[in-house]
mmCIF file of C-alpha atoms in Angstrom:
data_model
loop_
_atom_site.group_PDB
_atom_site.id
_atom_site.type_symbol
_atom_site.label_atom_id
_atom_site.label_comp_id
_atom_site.label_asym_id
_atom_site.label_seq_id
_atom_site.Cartn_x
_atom_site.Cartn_y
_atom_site.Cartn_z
ATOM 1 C CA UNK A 487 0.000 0.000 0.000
ATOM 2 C CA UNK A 488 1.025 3.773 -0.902
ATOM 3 C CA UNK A 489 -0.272 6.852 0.019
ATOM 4 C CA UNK A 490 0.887 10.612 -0.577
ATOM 5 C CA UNK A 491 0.559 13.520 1.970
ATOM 6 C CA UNK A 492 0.878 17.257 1.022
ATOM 7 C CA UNK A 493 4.778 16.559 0.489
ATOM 8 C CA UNK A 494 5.548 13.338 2.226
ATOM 9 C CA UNK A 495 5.209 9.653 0.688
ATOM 10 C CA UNK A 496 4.187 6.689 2.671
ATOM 11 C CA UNK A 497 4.376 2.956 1.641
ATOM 12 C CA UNK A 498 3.708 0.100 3.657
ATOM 13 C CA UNK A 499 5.593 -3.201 2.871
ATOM 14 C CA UNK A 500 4.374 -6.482 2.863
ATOM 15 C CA UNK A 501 5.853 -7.268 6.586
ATOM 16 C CA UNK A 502 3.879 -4.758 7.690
ATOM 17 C CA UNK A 503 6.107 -1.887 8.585
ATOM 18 C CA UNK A 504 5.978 1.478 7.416
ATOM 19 C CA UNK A 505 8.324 3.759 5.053
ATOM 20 C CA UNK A 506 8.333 7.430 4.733
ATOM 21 C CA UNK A 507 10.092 10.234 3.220
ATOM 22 C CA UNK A 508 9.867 13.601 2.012
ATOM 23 C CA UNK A 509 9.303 16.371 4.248
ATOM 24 C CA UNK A 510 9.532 15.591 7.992
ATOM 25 C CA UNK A 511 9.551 19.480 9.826
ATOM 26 C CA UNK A 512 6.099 18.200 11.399
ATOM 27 C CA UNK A 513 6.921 14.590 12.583
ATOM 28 C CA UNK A 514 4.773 13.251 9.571
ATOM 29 C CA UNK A 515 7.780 10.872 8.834
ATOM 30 C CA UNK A 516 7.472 9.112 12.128
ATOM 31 C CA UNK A 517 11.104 8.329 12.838
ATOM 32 C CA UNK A 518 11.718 10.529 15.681
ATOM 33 C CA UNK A 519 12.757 13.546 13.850
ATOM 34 C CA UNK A 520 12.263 16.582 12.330
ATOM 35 C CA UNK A 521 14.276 16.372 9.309
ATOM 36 C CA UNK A 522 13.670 15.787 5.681
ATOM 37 C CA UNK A 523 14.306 12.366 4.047
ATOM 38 C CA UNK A 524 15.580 12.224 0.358
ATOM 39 C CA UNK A 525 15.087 8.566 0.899
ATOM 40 C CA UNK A 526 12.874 6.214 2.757
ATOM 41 C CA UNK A 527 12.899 6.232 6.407
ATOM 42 C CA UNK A 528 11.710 3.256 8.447
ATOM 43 C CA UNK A 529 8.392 4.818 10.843
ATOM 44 C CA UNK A 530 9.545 3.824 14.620
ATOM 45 C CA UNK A 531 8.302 1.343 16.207
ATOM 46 C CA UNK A 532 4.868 -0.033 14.092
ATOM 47 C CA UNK A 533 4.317 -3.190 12.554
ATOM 48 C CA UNK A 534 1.531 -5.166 11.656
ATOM 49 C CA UNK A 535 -0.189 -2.049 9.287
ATOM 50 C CA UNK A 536 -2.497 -2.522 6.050
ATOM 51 C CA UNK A 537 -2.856 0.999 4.703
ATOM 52 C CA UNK A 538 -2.212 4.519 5.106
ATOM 53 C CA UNK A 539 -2.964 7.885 4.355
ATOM 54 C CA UNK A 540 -1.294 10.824 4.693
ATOM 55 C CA UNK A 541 -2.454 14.958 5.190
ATOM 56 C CA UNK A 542 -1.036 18.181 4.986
ATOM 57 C CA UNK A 543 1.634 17.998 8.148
ATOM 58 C CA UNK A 544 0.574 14.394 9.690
ATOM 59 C CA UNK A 545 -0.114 10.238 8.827
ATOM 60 C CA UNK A 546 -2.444 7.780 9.510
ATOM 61 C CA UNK A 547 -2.279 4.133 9.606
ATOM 62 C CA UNK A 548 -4.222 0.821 10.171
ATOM 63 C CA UNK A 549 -3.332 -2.243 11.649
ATOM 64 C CA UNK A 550 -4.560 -5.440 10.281
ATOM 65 C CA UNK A 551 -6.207 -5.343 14.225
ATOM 66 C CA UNK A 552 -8.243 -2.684 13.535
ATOM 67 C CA UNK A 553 -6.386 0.138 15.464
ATOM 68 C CA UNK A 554 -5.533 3.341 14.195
ATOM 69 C CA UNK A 555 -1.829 5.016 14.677
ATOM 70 C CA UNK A 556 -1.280 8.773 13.793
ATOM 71 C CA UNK A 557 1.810 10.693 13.866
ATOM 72 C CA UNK A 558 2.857 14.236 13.039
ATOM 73 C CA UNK A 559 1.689 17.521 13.283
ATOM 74 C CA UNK A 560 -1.337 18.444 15.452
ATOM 75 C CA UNK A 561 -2.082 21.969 15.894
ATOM 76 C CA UNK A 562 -5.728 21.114 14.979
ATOM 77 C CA UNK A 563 -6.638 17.693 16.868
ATOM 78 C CA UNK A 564 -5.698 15.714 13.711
ATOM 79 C CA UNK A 565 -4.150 13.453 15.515
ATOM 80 C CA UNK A 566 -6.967 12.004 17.490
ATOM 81 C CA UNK A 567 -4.954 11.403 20.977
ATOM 82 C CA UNK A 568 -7.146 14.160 23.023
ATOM 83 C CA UNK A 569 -3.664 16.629 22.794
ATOM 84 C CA UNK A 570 -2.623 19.251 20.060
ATOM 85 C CA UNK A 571 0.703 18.217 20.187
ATOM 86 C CA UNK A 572 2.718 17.306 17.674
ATOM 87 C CA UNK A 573 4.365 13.488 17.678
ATOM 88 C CA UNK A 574 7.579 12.391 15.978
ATOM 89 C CA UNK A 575 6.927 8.917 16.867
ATOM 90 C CA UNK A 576 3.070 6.721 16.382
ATOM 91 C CA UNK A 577 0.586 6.972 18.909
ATOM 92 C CA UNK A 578 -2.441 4.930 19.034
ATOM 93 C CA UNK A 579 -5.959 7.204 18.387
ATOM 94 C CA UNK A 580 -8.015 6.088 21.651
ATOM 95 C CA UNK A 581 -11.532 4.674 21.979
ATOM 96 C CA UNK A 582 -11.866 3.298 18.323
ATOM 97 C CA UNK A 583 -11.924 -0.440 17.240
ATOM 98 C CA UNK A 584 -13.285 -2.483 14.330
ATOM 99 C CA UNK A 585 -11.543 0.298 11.405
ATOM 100 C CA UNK A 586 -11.841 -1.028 8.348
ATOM 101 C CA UNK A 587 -10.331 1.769 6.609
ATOM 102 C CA UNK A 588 -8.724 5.423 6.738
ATOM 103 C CA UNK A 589 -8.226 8.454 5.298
ATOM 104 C CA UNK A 590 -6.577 11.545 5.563
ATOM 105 C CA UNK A 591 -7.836 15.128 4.776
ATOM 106 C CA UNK A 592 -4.884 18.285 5.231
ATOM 107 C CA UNK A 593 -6.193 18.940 9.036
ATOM 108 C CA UNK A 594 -8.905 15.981 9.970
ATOM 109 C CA UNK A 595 -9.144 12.342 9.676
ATOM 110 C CA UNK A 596 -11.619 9.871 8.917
ATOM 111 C CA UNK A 597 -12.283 6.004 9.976
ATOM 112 C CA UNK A 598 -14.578 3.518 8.591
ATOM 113 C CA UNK A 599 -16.152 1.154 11.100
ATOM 114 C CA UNK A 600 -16.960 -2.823 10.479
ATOM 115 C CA UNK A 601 -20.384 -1.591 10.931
ATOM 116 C CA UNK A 602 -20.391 0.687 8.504
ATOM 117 C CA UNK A 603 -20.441 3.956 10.404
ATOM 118 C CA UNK A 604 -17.924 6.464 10.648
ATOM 119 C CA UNK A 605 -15.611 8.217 13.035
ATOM 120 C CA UNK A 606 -14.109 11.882 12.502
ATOM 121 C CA UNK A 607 -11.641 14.316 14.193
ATOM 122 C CA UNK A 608 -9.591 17.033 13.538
ATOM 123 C CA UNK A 609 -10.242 20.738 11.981
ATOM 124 C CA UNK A 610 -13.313 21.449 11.380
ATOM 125 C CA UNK A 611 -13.737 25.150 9.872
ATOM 126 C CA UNK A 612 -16.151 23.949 7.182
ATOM 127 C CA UNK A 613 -17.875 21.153 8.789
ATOM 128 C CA UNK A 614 -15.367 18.475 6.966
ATOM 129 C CA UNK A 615 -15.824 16.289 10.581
ATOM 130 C CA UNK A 616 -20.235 15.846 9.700
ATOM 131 C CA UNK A 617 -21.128 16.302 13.025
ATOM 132 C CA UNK A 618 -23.289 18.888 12.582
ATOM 133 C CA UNK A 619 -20.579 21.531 14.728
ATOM 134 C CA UNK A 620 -17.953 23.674 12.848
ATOM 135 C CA UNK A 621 -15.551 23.139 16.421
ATOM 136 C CA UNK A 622 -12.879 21.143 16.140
ATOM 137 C CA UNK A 623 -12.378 17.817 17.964
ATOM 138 C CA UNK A 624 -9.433 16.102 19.170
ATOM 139 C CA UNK A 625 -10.948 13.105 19.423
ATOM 140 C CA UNK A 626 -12.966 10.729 17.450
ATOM 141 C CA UNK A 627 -16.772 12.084 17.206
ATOM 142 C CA UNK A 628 -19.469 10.393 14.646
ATOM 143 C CA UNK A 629 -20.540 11.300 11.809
ATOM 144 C CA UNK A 630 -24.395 11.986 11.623
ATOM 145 C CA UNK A 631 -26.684 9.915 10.485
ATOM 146 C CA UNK A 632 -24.753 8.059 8.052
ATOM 147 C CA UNK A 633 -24.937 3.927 7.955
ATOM 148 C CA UNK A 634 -23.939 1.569 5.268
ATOM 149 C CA UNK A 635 -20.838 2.992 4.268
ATOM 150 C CA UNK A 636 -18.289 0.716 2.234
ATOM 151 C CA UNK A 637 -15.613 3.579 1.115
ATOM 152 C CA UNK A 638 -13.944 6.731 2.244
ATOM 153 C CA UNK A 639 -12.055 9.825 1.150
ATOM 154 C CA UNK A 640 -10.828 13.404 2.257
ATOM 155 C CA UNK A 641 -9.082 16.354 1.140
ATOM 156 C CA UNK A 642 -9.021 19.886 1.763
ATOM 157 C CA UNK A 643 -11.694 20.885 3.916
ATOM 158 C CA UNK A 644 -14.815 18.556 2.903
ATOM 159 C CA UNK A 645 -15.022 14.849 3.250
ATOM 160 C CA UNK A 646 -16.781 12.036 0.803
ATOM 161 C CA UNK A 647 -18.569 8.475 1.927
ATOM 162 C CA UNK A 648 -19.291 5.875 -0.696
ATOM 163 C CA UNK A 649 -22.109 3.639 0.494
ATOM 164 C CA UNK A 650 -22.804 -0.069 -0.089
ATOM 165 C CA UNK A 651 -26.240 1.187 -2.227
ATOM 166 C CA UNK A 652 -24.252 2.955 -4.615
ATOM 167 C CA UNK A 653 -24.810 6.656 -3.723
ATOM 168 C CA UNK A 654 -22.210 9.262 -2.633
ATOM 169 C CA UNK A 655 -22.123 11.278 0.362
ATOM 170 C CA UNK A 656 -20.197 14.284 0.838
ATOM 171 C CA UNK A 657 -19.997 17.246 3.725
ATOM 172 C CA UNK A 658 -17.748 20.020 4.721
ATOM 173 C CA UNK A 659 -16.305 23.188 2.397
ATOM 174 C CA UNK A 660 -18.570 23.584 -0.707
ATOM 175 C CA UNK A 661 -17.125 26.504 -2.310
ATOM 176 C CA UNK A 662 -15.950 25.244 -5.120
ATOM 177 C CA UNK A 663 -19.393 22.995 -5.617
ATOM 178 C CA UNK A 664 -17.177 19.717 -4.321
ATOM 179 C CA UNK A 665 -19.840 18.347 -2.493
ATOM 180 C CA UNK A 666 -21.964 17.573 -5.912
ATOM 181 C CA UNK A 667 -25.530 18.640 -4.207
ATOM 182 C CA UNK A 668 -26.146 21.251 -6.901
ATOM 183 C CA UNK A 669 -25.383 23.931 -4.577
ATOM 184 C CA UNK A 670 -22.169 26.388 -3.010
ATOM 185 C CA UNK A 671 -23.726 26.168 0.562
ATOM 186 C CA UNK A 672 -21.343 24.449 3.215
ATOM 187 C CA UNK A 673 -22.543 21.598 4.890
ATOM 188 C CA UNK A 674 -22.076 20.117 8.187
ATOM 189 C CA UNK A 675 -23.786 17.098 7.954
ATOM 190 C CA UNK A 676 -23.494 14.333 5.126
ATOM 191 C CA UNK A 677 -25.957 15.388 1.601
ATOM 192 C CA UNK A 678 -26.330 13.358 -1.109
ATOM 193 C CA UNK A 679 -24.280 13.671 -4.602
ATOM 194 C CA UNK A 680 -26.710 14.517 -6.924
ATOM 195 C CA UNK A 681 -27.223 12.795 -10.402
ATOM 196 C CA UNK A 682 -24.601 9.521 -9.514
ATOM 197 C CA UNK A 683 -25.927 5.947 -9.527
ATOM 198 C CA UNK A 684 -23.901 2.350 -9.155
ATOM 199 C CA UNK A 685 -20.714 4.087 -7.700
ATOM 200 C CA UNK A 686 -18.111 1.511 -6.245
ATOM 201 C CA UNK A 687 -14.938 3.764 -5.993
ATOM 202 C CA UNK A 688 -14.381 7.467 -4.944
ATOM 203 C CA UNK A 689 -11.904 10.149 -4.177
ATOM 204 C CA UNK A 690 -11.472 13.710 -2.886
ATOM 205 C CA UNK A 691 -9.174 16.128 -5.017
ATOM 206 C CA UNK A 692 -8.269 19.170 -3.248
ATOM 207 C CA UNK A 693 -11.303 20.527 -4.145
ATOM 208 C CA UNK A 694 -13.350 18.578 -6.484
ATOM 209 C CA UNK A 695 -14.605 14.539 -6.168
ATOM 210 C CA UNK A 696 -14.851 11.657 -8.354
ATOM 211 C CA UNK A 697 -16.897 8.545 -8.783
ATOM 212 C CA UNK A 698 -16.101 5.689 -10.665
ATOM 213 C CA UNK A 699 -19.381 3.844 -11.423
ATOM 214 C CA UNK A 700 -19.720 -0.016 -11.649
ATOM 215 C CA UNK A 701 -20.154 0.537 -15.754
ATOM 216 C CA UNK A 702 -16.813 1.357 -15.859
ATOM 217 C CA UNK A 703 -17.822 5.146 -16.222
#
C-alpha cells in the first residue's frame, strides 16, 4: 500500500512496517525527527499495518487489528490522541476499534467502522468532521446519520462516503461545488451527490470529487 501527503510519501511493505520520506519538519515521517528524508525512512516502532494515508503535516495508519496510529503535526486535533501536540513517533488514536479503513484530509481524519459507520476528528472550519458543529475535535466524534458505508475519502476541507447502495455522500467546504448537491452552501452534515448511480470507488481532489461507477464510467 502507498499513500501521498501534502509533500511526504508513505508505503507500507508487505511485513507490515511502514516507510516514509519527504518532508519531515512536522513529525509526519514518524522516525523521531524533524528532518527531511531524500530517501525512505523506516516509521519507529509499528508493525503489523495494512494501509495509510497521509495529510497536509501528519499520517495515519491501520493495523490489520483494527487500530488506528497517527503521527505528526497536530495543531488542529488531527491526531486524534485528546492533545494538540505534535508526535515524531506513532501513537495509538483512543476509543476506536473495528476500522476497516482510513483516510486523511490536510487537518482531519476519517475512519470507517466494520459496521459501517464512521468516526471523525480534527479541523473542522467547514464542517469536513459531519457532526453537525464547525468546532474542532481532538478526538474521534461520529458522523451523523450516516450507515452503510463501504468507502472513504478526504481532502481539503470537505469529506466524501461511498455507500454499499451505490450513492455518494459528501460534507464540509462547498465553495468550489465539491460536495456535488447542486449547490455552493457548506454543509455540516453528510448530503447526497446529486445525479450519480452504481458508484463503487471514490476520491477527494483538493477541491473537487470523483466517482467511478460499476459501468466502468
Amino acid at each position: 500500500a502507498i499513500a501521498a501527503g501534502h509533500s511526504h510519501g508513505l508505503a507500507v511493505k508487505n511485513d507490515g512496517t511502514v516507510w516514509a520520506w519527504g518532508y519531515g519538519f512536522d513529525g509526519e515521517l514518524g522516525n523521531g525527527t524533524a528532518a527531511n528524508r531524500s530517501t525512505p525512512v523506516q516509521v519507529s516502532a509499528l508493525t503489523g499495518v495494512v494501509s495509510v494515508s497521509g495529510g497536509y503535516s501528519h499520517s495515519i495508519a491501520l493495523k490489520g487489528d483494527g487500530s488506528v496510529w497517527v503521527w505528526g503535526g497536530n495543531s488542529t486535533g488531527q491526531l486524534g490522541d485528546g492533545t494538540r501536540t505534535t508526535r515524531l513517533t506513532p501513537v495509538t488514536v483512543n476509543g476506536l476499534s473495528g476500522v476497516v479503513a482510513v483516510a486523511a484530509g490536510v487537518a482531519h481524519n476519517l475512519v470507517l467502522l466494520a459496521d459501517g459507520t464512521m468516526r471523525s476528528w480534527g479541523w473542522n472550519s467547514a464542517g469536513q468532521l459531519g457532526d453537525g458543529a464547525a468546532i474542532l475535535k481532538t478526538q474521534p466524534a461520529q458522523v451523523s446519520g450516516l450507515s452503510g458505508v463501504v468507502s472513504i475519502g478526504a481532502n481539503q476541507d470537505f469529506s466524501l462516503a461511498a455507500k454499499g447502495d451505490g450513492t455518494v455522500s459528501a460534507w464540509g467546504d462547498n465553495t468550489y461545488a465539491q460536495l456535488g448537491d447542486g449547490t455552493r452552501v457548506g454543509r455540516a452534515t453528510p448530503v447526497s451527490v446529486v445525479g450519480v448511480a452504481g458508484v463503487t470507488a471514490i476520491a477527494a481532489g483538493g477541491s473537487h470529487g470523483l466517482a467511478a461507477k460499476g459501468d466502468g464510467t
